[in-house]
Amino acid sequence: MRRKLVAGNWKMHGNHRSNAELLAGIAASRPFGCDVAVCVPYPYLAETAVALAASDLRWGAQDCSAHEQGAYTGEVSAAMLAEFGCRYVIVGHSERRQFHAESDALVADKAKAALSHGLTPIVCVGETLAQREAGQTEAVVKRQLSAVIHALGHCAGEMVVAYEPVWAIGTGKVATPEQAQAVHALLRAQLKAATPHADQMQILYGGSMKPDNAVSLLSQPDIDGGLIGGASLKAADFVAICRAAG
Ligand code: PEP
């Protein structure tokens, strides 16, 4: 059986005091029966690394540059994230695709940069409401994943995939377990055609996952955890989701 992963995406939230409280609240609730990670804003990586160093909790970032180094003002490289002990980096979140015009090709290059520095990319794919209503869900997620599979080649089995329907992110509208499972099964089949490791790969669901819907989503055969936005900012909610996964 695949071990589940619950990863918090703090987005652009937090401050020194609230972060310390949140991390302490999560750490105090260990052990969990699943992998648990928090993806924090860049300036808080150092303190997160210190706070979690003695625990089995993992941390990561929410984006990385596709470039190794150079004149890219404002960007942060995968090598820099590795220096802060990051295990994961989210790439291709729909907010990056939407607000920063990130293309499939750029997301794929970011995933490749992450892997080349020992980070596990959490690659987000997902359709908008208009795309779902137009019957394009399958084509959209396959196109997004295909770009990354192609770029990673024989290392494709090392990524984590997150299915995040854009219409469910931060909206309180959650995909039904059946809707999510259907897409996860498609993604698994696509991965199977690309890598012998597809059955061991974690495919997370993200989009308004909360303590009250986590069990039904996480009990689906191809849902191997969650990428959690809003509910990752409250220790009690995040811990409840981790317990549902474990
Ligand atoms: C996310 O931003 O990755 C996310 C899933 O957000 P939320 O849980 O708030 O919908």
PDB file of C-alpha atoms and ligand atoms in Angstrom:
ATOM      1  CA  MET A   1       0.000   0.000   0.000  1.00  0.00           C
ATOM      2  CA  ARG A   2       1.190   3.533  -0.752  1.00  0.00           C
ATOM      3  CA  ARG A   3       2.007   5.704   2.227  1.00  0.00           C
ATOM      4  CA  LYS A   4      -0.018   8.891   2.163  1.00  0.00           C
ATOM      5  CA  LEU A   5       1.395  12.420   2.143  1.00  0.00           C
ATOM      6  CA  VAL A   6      -0.334  15.480   3.550  1.00  0.00           C
ATOM      7  CA  ALA A   7       1.364  18.730   2.530  1.00  0.00           C
ATOM      8  CA  GLY A   8       0.314  22.170   3.717  1.00  0.00           C
ATOM      9  CA  ASN A   9       0.534  25.064   1.289  1.00  0.00           C
ATOM     10  CA  TRP A  10       0.662  28.158   3.451  1.00  0.00           C
ATOM     11  CA  LYS A  11       0.587  30.447   0.391  1.00  0.00           C
ATOM     12  CA  MET A  12       1.388  34.068   1.374  1.00  0.00           C
ATOM     13  CA  HIS A  13       0.276  33.754   4.981  1.00  0.00           C
ATOM     14  CA  GLY A  14       2.030  33.832   8.321  1.00  0.00           C
ATOM     15  CA  ASN A  15       4.398  35.772  10.521  1.00  0.00           C
ATOM     16  CA  HIS A  16       7.075  34.772  13.019  1.00  0.00           C
ATOM     17  CA  ARG A  17       4.659  34.360  15.905  1.00  0.00           C
ATOM     18  CA  SER A  18       1.825  32.562  14.108  1.00  0.00           C
ATOM     19  CA  ASN A  19       4.266  30.259  12.309  1.00  0.00           C
ATOM     20  CA  ALA A  20       5.914  29.226  15.574  1.00  0.00           C
ATOM     21  CA  GLU A  21       2.523  28.434  17.105  1.00  0.00           C
ATOM     22  CA  LEU A  22       1.351  26.515  14.059  1.00  0.00           C
ATOM     23  CA  LEU A  23       4.537  24.433  13.768  1.00  0.00           C
ATOM     24  CA  ALA A  24       4.562  23.709  17.498  1.00  0.00           C
ATOM     25  CA  GLY A  25       0.914  22.629  17.340  1.00  0.00           C
ATOM     26  CA  ILE A  26       1.604  20.217  14.472  1.00  0.00           C
ATOM     27  CA  ALA A  27       4.809  18.855  16.008  1.00  0.00           C
ATOM     28  CA  ALA A  28       3.100  18.278  19.356  1.00  0.00           C
ATOM     29  CA  SER A  29       0.475  16.096  17.669  1.00  0.00           C
ATOM     30  CA  ARG A  30       2.965  13.581  16.262  1.00  0.00           C
ATOM     31  CA  PRO A  31       3.304  10.788  15.485  1.00  0.00           C
ATOM     32  CA  PHE A  32       1.266  10.616  12.290  1.00  0.00           C
ATOM     33  CA  GLY A  33       0.703   7.529  10.224  1.00  0.00           C
ATOM     34  CA  CYS A  34       1.509   9.374   7.011  1.00  0.00           C
ATOM     35  CA  ASP A  35       4.191  11.685   5.623  1.00  0.00           C
ATOM     36  CA  VAL A  36       3.539  15.286   6.650  1.00  0.00           C
ATOM     37  CA  ALA A  37       5.067  18.443   5.167  1.00  0.00           C
ATOM     38  CA  VAL A  38       4.583  22.190   5.225  1.00  0.00           C
ATOM     39  CA  CYS A  39       5.384  24.380   2.217  1.00  0.00           C
ATOM     40  CA  VAL A  40       6.095  27.813   3.635  1.00  0.00           C
ATOM     41  CA  PRO A  41       6.937  31.247   2.186  1.00  0.00           C
ATOM     42  CA  TYR A  42      10.665  31.616   1.404  1.00  0.00           C
ATOM     43  CA  PRO A  43      11.548  34.005   4.255  1.00  0.00           C
ATOM     44  CA  TYR A  44      10.307  31.484   6.802  1.00  0.00           C
ATOM     45  CA  LEU A  45      12.283  28.479   5.542  1.00  0.00           C
ATOM     46  CA  ALA A  46      15.153  29.004   7.964  1.00  0.00           C
ATOM     47  CA  GLU A  47      12.987  29.156  11.068  1.00  0.00           C
ATOM     48  CA  THR A  48      10.872  26.246   9.821  1.00  0.00           C
ATOM     49  CA  ALA A  49      14.021  24.161   9.378  1.00  0.00           C
ATOM     50  CA  VAL A  50      15.059  24.950  12.957  1.00  0.00           C
ATOM     51  CA  ALA A  51      11.588  24.292  14.381  1.00  0.00           C
ATOM     52  CA  LEU A  52      11.203  20.920  12.631  1.00  0.00           C
ATOM     53  CA  ALA A  53      14.809  19.712  12.633  1.00  0.00           C
ATOM     54  CA  ALA A  54      14.320  17.250  15.469  1.00  0.00           C
ATOM     55  CA  SER A  55      11.050  15.864  14.089  1.00  0.00           C
ATOM     56  CA  ASP A  56      10.075  13.642  11.187  1.00  0.00           C
ATOM     57  CA  LEU A  57       8.023  16.498   9.728  1.00  0.00           C
ATOM     58  CA  ARG A  58       9.217  17.756   6.354  1.00  0.00           C
ATOM     59  CA  TRP A  59       9.230  21.187   4.806  1.00  0.00           C
ATOM     60  CA  GLY A  60       9.410  22.767   1.419  1.00  0.00           C
ATOM     61  CA  ALA A  61       8.733  25.817  -0.715  1.00  0.00           C
ATOM     62  CA  GLN A  62       5.893  26.858  -2.994  1.00  0.00           C
ATOM     63  CA  ASP A  63       7.876  27.535  -6.168  1.00  0.00           C
ATOM     64  CA  CYS A  64      11.431  27.545  -7.512  1.00  0.00           C
ATOM     65  CA  SER A  65      13.257  28.994 -10.469  1.00  0.00           C
ATOM     66  CA  ALA A  66      13.827  26.930 -13.586  1.00  0.00           C
ATOM     67  CA  HIS A  67      17.308  28.490 -13.776  1.00  0.00           C
ATOM     68  CA  GLU A  68      20.442  27.370 -11.985  1.00  0.00           C
ATOM     69  CA  GLN A  69      21.617  30.870 -11.056  1.00  0.00           C
ATOM     70  CA  GLY A  70      22.101  34.272 -12.604  1.00  0.00           C
ATOM     71  CA  ALA A  71      20.411  37.588 -13.273  1.00  0.00           C
ATOM     72  CA  TYR A  72      16.855  36.583 -12.383  1.00  0.00           C
ATOM     73  CA  THR A  73      15.783  39.198  -9.871  1.00  0.00           C
ATOM     74  CA  GLY A  74      13.340  37.897  -7.305  1.00  0.00           C
ATOM     75  CA  GLU A  75      13.749  34.234  -8.188  1.00  0.00           C
ATOM     76  CA  VAL A  76      14.937  31.514  -5.826  1.00  0.00           C
ATOM     77  CA  SER A  77      16.837  28.515  -7.146  1.00  0.00           C
ATOM     78  CA  ALA A  78      16.320  24.872  -6.277  1.00  0.00           C
ATOM     79  CA  ALA A  79      19.923  24.764  -5.027  1.00  0.00           C
ATOM     80  CA  MET A  80      19.100  27.500  -2.496  1.00  0.00           C
ATOM     81  CA  LEU A  81      16.050  25.590  -1.294  1.00  0.00           C
ATOM     82  CA  ALA A  82      18.171  22.480  -0.869  1.00  0.00           C
ATOM     83  CA  GLU A  83      20.514  24.464   1.393  1.00  0.00           C
ATOM     84  CA  PHE A  84      17.581  25.071   3.723  1.00  0.00           C
ATOM     85  CA  GLY A  85      16.843  21.355   3.986  1.00  0.00           C
ATOM     86  CA  CYS A  86      13.739  21.482   1.816  1.00  0.00           C
ATOM     87  CA  ARG A  87      12.378  18.100   0.850  1.00  0.00           C
ATOM     88  CA  TYR A  88       9.609  19.354  -1.442  1.00  0.00           C
ATOM     89  CA  VAL A  89       8.794  22.223  -3.739  1.00  0.00           C
ATOM     90  CA  ILE A  90       5.377  22.866  -5.244  1.00  0.00           C
ATOM     91  CA  VAL A  91       5.531  23.663  -8.961  1.00  0.00           C
ATOM     92  CA  GLY A  92       2.751  24.635 -11.333  1.00  0.00           C
ATOM     93  CA  HIS A  93       0.245  25.673  -8.692  1.00  0.00           C
ATOM     94  CA  SER A  94      -2.762  27.142 -10.482  1.00  0.00           C
ATOM     95  CA  GLU A  95      -2.119  30.504  -8.805  1.00  0.00           C
ATOM     96  CA  ARG A  96       1.317  30.552 -10.481  1.00  0.00           C
ATOM     97  CA  ARG A  97      -0.153  29.450 -13.802  1.00  0.00           C
ATOM     98  CA  GLN A  98      -2.915  32.075 -13.542  1.00  0.00           C
ATOM     99  CA  PHE A  99      -1.218  35.120 -11.980  1.00  0.00           C
ATOM    100  CA  HIS A 100       2.298  34.581 -13.332  1.00  0.00           C
ATOM    101  CA  ALA A 101       1.392  33.094 -16.722  1.00  0.00           C
ATOM    102  CA  GLU A 102       3.445  29.964 -16.114  1.00  0.00           C
ATOM    103  CA  SER A 103       3.324  27.640 -19.111  1.00  0.00           C
ATOM    104  CA  ASP A 104       3.407  23.850 -19.071  1.00  0.00           C
ATOM    105  CA  ALA A 105       6.971  24.028 -20.409  1.00  0.00           C
ATOM    106  CA  LEU A 106       8.121  26.347 -17.617  1.00  0.00           C
ATOM    107  CA  VAL A 107       6.488  24.170 -14.960  1.00  0.00           C
ATOM    108  CA  ALA A 108       8.263  21.152 -16.442  1.00  0.00           C
ATOM    109  CA  ASP A 109      11.616  22.959 -16.332  1.00  0.00           C
ATOM    110  CA  LYS A 110      11.008  23.886 -12.690  1.00  0.00           C
ATOM    111  CA  ALA A 111      10.237  20.268 -11.830  1.00  0.00           C
ATOM    112  CA  LYS A 112      13.473  19.236 -13.546  1.00  0.00           C
ATOM    113  CA  ALA A 113      15.482  21.872 -11.664  1.00  0.00           C
ATOM    114  CA  ALA A 114      13.989  20.673  -8.374  1.00  0.00           C
ATOM    115  CA  LEU A 115      14.851  17.028  -8.995  1.00  0.00           C
ATOM    116  CA  SER A 116      18.374  17.868 -10.059  1.00  0.00           C
ATOM    117  CA  HIS A 117      18.953  19.313  -6.576  1.00  0.00           C
ATOM    118  CA  GLY A 118      17.411  16.416  -4.704  1.00  0.00           C
ATOM    119  CA  LEU A 119      14.044  18.069  -4.075  1.00  0.00           C
ATOM    120  CA  THR A 120      10.790  16.278  -4.776  1.00  0.00           C
ATOM    121  CA  PRO A 121       8.587  18.456  -6.989  1.00  0.00           C
ATOM    122  CA  ILE A 122       4.888  18.435  -6.123  1.00  0.00           C
ATOM    123  CA  VAL A 123       3.535  19.035  -9.622  1.00  0.00           C
ATOM    124  CA  CYS A 124       0.054  20.575  -9.675  1.00  0.00           C
ATOM    125  CA  VAL A 125      -2.385  19.948 -12.497  1.00  0.00           C
ATOM    126  CA  GLY A 126      -6.053  20.841 -12.741  1.00  0.00           C
ATOM    127  CA  GLU A 127      -8.793  22.250 -14.890  1.00  0.00           C
ATOM    128  CA  THR A 128     -10.785  25.461 -14.549  1.00  0.00           C
ATOM    129  CA  LEU A 129     -14.548  25.406 -14.152  1.00  0.00           C
ATOM    130  CA  ALA A 130     -15.013  26.463 -17.789  1.00  0.00           C
ATOM    131  CA  GLN A 131     -12.761  23.623 -18.937  1.00  0.00           C
ATOM    132  CA  ARG A 132     -14.665  21.085 -16.817  1.00  0.00           C
ATOM    133  CA  GLU A 133     -17.978  22.318 -18.140  1.00  0.00           C
ATOM    134  CA  ALA A 134     -16.656  22.083 -21.691  1.00  0.00           C
ATOM    135  CA  GLY A 135     -15.686  18.453 -21.088  1.00  0.00           C
ATOM    136  CA  GLN A 136     -11.969  19.227 -21.305  1.00  0.00           C
ATOM    137  CA  THR A 137     -10.819  18.000 -17.897  1.00  0.00           C
ATOM    138  CA  GLU A 138      -9.035  14.914 -19.182  1.00  0.00           C
ATOM    139  CA  ALA A 139      -7.316  16.724 -22.033  1.00  0.00           C
ATOM    140  CA  VAL A 140      -6.138  19.567 -19.785  1.00  0.00           C
ATOM    141  CA  VAL A 141      -4.659  17.486 -16.966  1.00  0.00           C
ATOM    142  CA  LYS A 142      -3.060  15.064 -19.422  1.00  0.00           C
ATOM    143  CA  ARG A 143      -1.452  17.928 -21.332  1.00  0.00           C
ATOM    144  CA  GLN A 144      -0.122  19.487 -18.124  1.00  0.00           C
ATOM    145  CA  LEU A 145       1.274  16.198 -16.806  1.00  0.00           C
ATOM    146  CA  SER A 146       2.651  15.143 -20.154  1.00  0.00           C
ATOM    147  CA  ALA A 147       4.955  18.184 -20.309  1.00  0.00           C
ATOM    148  CA  VAL A 148       6.507  17.215 -16.971  1.00  0.00           C
ATOM    149  CA  ILE A 149       6.776  13.510 -17.784  1.00  0.00           C
ATOM    150  CA  HIS A 150       8.556  14.399 -20.993  1.00  0.00           C
ATOM    151  CA  ALA A 151      11.007  16.752 -19.257  1.00  0.00           C
ATOM    152  CA  LEU A 152      11.815  14.356 -16.417  1.00  0.00           C
ATOM    153  CA  GLY A 153      12.291  11.297 -18.626  1.00  0.00           C
ATOM    154  CA  HIS A 154      13.406   8.266 -16.646  1.00  0.00           C
ATOM    155  CA  CYS A 155      13.136  10.292 -13.386  1.00  0.00           C
ATOM    156  CA  ALA A 156       9.373  10.867 -13.815  1.00  0.00           C
ATOM    157  CA  GLY A 157       8.649   8.337 -11.080  1.00  0.00           C
ATOM    158  CA  GLU A 158      10.313  10.627  -8.522  1.00  0.00           C
ATOM    159  CA  MET A 159       7.746  13.427  -8.609  1.00  0.00           C
ATOM    160  CA  VAL A 160       4.605  13.783  -6.535  1.00  0.00           C
ATOM    161  CA  VAL A 161       1.528  14.792  -8.551  1.00  0.00           C
ATOM    162  CA  ALA A 162      -1.262  16.935  -7.108  1.00  0.00           C
ATOM    163  CA  TYR A 163      -4.643  17.064  -8.828  1.00  0.00           C
ATOM    164  CA  GLU A 164      -6.076  20.454  -7.938  1.00  0.00           C
ATOM    165  CA  PRO A 165      -9.264  21.401  -9.794  1.00  0.00           C
ATOM    166  CA  VAL A 166      -8.963  25.186 -10.016  1.00  0.00           C
ATOM    167  CA  TRP A 167     -12.662  25.633  -9.242  1.00  0.00           C
ATOM    168  CA  ALA A 168     -12.193  23.896  -5.886  1.00  0.00           C
ATOM    169  CA  ILE A 169      -9.167  25.872  -4.642  1.00  0.00           C
ATOM    170  CA  GLY A 170     -10.036  28.242  -1.835  1.00  0.00           C
ATOM    171  CA  THR A 171     -13.673  28.256  -2.881  1.00  0.00           C
ATOM    172  CA  GLY A 172     -15.169  25.809  -0.402  1.00  0.00           C
ATOM    173  CA  LYS A 173     -16.391  23.815  -3.432  1.00  0.00           C
ATOM    174  CA  VAL A 174     -14.835  20.396  -3.204  1.00  0.00           C
ATOM    175  CA  ALA A 175     -14.681  17.742  -5.897  1.00  0.00           C
ATOM    176  CA  THR A 176     -16.761  14.739  -4.912  1.00  0.00           C
ATOM    177  CA  PRO A 177     -14.668  11.686  -4.037  1.00  0.00           C
ATOM    178  CA  GLU A 178     -15.888  10.084  -7.274  1.00  0.00           C
ATOM    179  CA  GLN A 179     -14.950  13.113  -9.398  1.00  0.00           C
ATOM    180  CA  ALA A 180     -11.502  13.264  -7.819  1.00  0.00           C
ATOM    181  CA  GLN A 181     -10.925   9.500  -8.063  1.00  0.00           C
ATOM    182  CA  ALA A 182     -11.856   9.520 -11.745  1.00  0.00           C
ATOM    183  CA  VAL A 183      -9.157  12.081 -12.528  1.00  0.00           C
ATOM    184  CA  HIS A 184      -6.607  10.408 -10.251  1.00  0.00           C
ATOM    185  CA  ALA A 185      -7.169   7.126 -12.074  1.00  0.00           C
ATOM    186  CA  LEU A 186      -6.546   8.874 -15.402  1.00  0.00           C
ATOM    187  CA  LEU A 187      -3.345  10.392 -14.072  1.00  0.00           C
ATOM    188  CA  ARG A 188      -2.182   7.038 -12.698  1.00  0.00           C
ATOM    189  CA  ALA A 189      -2.800   5.422 -16.076  1.00  0.00           C
ATOM    190  CA  GLN A 190      -0.800   8.159 -17.775  1.00  0.00           C
ATOM    191  CA  LEU A 191       2.048   7.677 -15.302  1.00  0.00           C
ATOM    192  CA  LYS A 192       1.941   3.909 -15.840  1.00  0.00           C
ATOM    193  CA  ALA A 193       2.598   4.406 -19.509  1.00  0.00           C
ATOM    194  CA  ALA A 194       5.645   6.517 -18.641  1.00  0.00           C
ATOM    195  CA  THR A 195       7.336   4.882 -15.652  1.00  0.00           C
ATOM    196  CA  PRO A 196       7.483   1.479 -13.979  1.00  0.00           C
ATOM    197  CA  HIS A 197       7.127   3.275 -10.621  1.00  0.00           C
ATOM    198  CA  ALA A 198       3.601   4.618 -11.169  1.00  0.00           C
ATOM    199  CA  ASP A 199       2.019   2.288  -8.624  1.00  0.00           C
ATOM    200  CA  GLN A 200       4.301   3.639  -5.898  1.00  0.00           C
ATOM    201  CA  MET A 201       3.817   7.307  -6.785  1.00  0.00           C
ATOM    202  CA  GLN A 202       1.784   9.613  -4.565  1.00  0.00           C
ATOM    203  CA  ILE A 203      -1.044  11.491  -6.295  1.00  0.00           C
ATOM    204  CA  LEU A 204      -2.482  14.101  -3.929  1.00  0.00           C
ATOM    205  CA  TYR A 205      -5.870  15.798  -4.106  1.00  0.00           C
ATOM    206  CA  GLY A 206      -6.065  19.536  -3.410  1.00  0.00           C
ATOM    207  CA  GLY A 207      -9.066  21.840  -3.350  1.00  0.00           C
ATOM    208  CA  SER A 208     -10.939  22.749  -0.165  1.00  0.00           C
ATOM    209  CA  MET A 209      -9.918  19.573   1.645  1.00  0.00           C
ATOM    210  CA  LYS A 210     -11.054  19.982   5.267  1.00  0.00           C
ATOM    211  CA  PRO A 211     -11.384  17.709   8.294  1.00  0.00           C
ATOM    212  CA  ASP A 212     -15.013  16.952   7.420  1.00  0.00           C
ATOM    213  CA  ASN A 213     -14.385  15.781   3.845  1.00  0.00           C
ATOM    214  CA  ALA A 214     -10.887  14.336   4.197  1.00  0.00           C
ATOM    215  CA  VAL A 215     -11.875  10.770   5.085  1.00  0.00           C
ATOM    216  CA  SER A 216     -14.142  10.291   2.069  1.00  0.00           C
ATOM    217  CA  LEU A 217     -11.563  11.738  -0.335  1.00  0.00           C
ATOM    218  CA  LEU A 218      -8.614   9.897   1.176  1.00  0.00           C
ATOM    219  CA  SER A 219     -10.403   6.554   1.103  1.00  0.00           C
ATOM    220  CA  GLN A 220     -10.432   6.557  -2.707  1.00  0.00           C
ATOM    221  CA  PRO A 221      -7.992   4.025  -4.170  1.00  0.00           C
ATOM    222  CA  ASP A 222      -5.887   6.499  -6.160  1.00  0.00           C
ATOM    223  CA  ILE A 223      -5.920   9.421  -3.726  1.00  0.00           C
ATOM    224  CA  ASP A 224      -2.669   9.212  -1.808  1.00  0.00           C
ATOM    225  CA  GLY A 225      -2.913  12.315   0.311  1.00  0.00           C
ATOM    226  CA  GLY A 226      -3.748  15.980   0.182  1.00  0.00           C
ATOM    227  CA  LEU A 227      -2.290  19.342  -0.735  1.00  0.00           C
ATOM    228  CA  ILE A 228      -3.977  21.589   1.782  1.00  0.00           C
ATOM    229  CA  GLY A 229      -4.334  25.369   1.518  1.00  0.00           C
ATOM    230  CA  GLY A 230      -6.696  27.108   3.929  1.00  0.00           C
ATOM    231  CA  ALA A 231      -6.966  24.237   6.386  1.00  0.00           C
ATOM    232  CA  SER A 232      -3.182  24.028   6.741  1.00  0.00           C
ATOM    233  CA  LEU A 233      -3.153  27.350   8.588  1.00  0.00           C
ATOM    234  CA  LYS A 234      -4.982  26.010  11.636  1.00  0.00           C
ATOM    235  CA  ALA A 235      -3.074  23.345  13.554  1.00  0.00           C
ATOM    236  CA  ALA A 236      -6.234  21.547  14.684  1.00  0.00           C
ATOM    237  CA  ASP A 237      -7.619  21.286  11.134  1.00  0.00           C
ATOM    238  CA  PHE A 238      -4.326  20.294   9.563  1.00  0.00           C
ATOM    239  CA  VAL A 239      -3.697  17.687  12.257  1.00  0.00           C
ATOM    240  CA  ALA A 240      -7.215  16.286  11.774  1.00  0.00           C
ATOM    241  CA  ILE A 241      -6.515  15.833   8.042  1.00  0.00           C
ATOM    242  CA  CYS A 242      -3.181  14.154   8.816  1.00  0.00           C
ATOM    243  CA  ARG A 243      -5.008  11.784  11.173  1.00  0.00           C
ATOM    244  CA  ALA A 244      -7.581  11.030   8.465  1.00  0.00           C
ATOM    245  CA  ALA A 245      -4.708  10.143   6.132  1.00  0.00           C
ATOM    246  CA  GLY A 246      -2.878   8.007   8.662  1.00  0.00           C
TER     247      GLY A 246
HETATM  248  C1  PEP B   1      -4.074  24.966  -2.575  1.00  0.00           C
HETATM  249  O1  PEP B   1      -3.871  26.159  -2.644  1.00  0.00           O
HETATM  250  O2  PEP B   1      -3.215  24.175  -2.996  1.00  0.00           O
HETATM  251  C2  PEP B   1      -5.333  24.502  -1.998  1.00  0.00           C
HETATM  252  C3  PEP B   1      -5.676  23.253  -2.180  1.00  0.00           C
HETATM  253  O3  PEP B   1      -6.070  25.439  -1.323  1.00  0.00           O
HETATM  254  P1  PEP B   1      -7.414  25.176  -0.476  1.00  0.00           P
HETATM  255  O4  PEP B   1      -7.187  23.940   0.351  1.00  0.00           O
HETATM  256  O5  PEP B   1      -7.576  26.406   0.352  1.00  0.00           O
HETATM  257  O6  PEP B   1      -8.516  24.980  -1.460  1.00  0.00           O
END
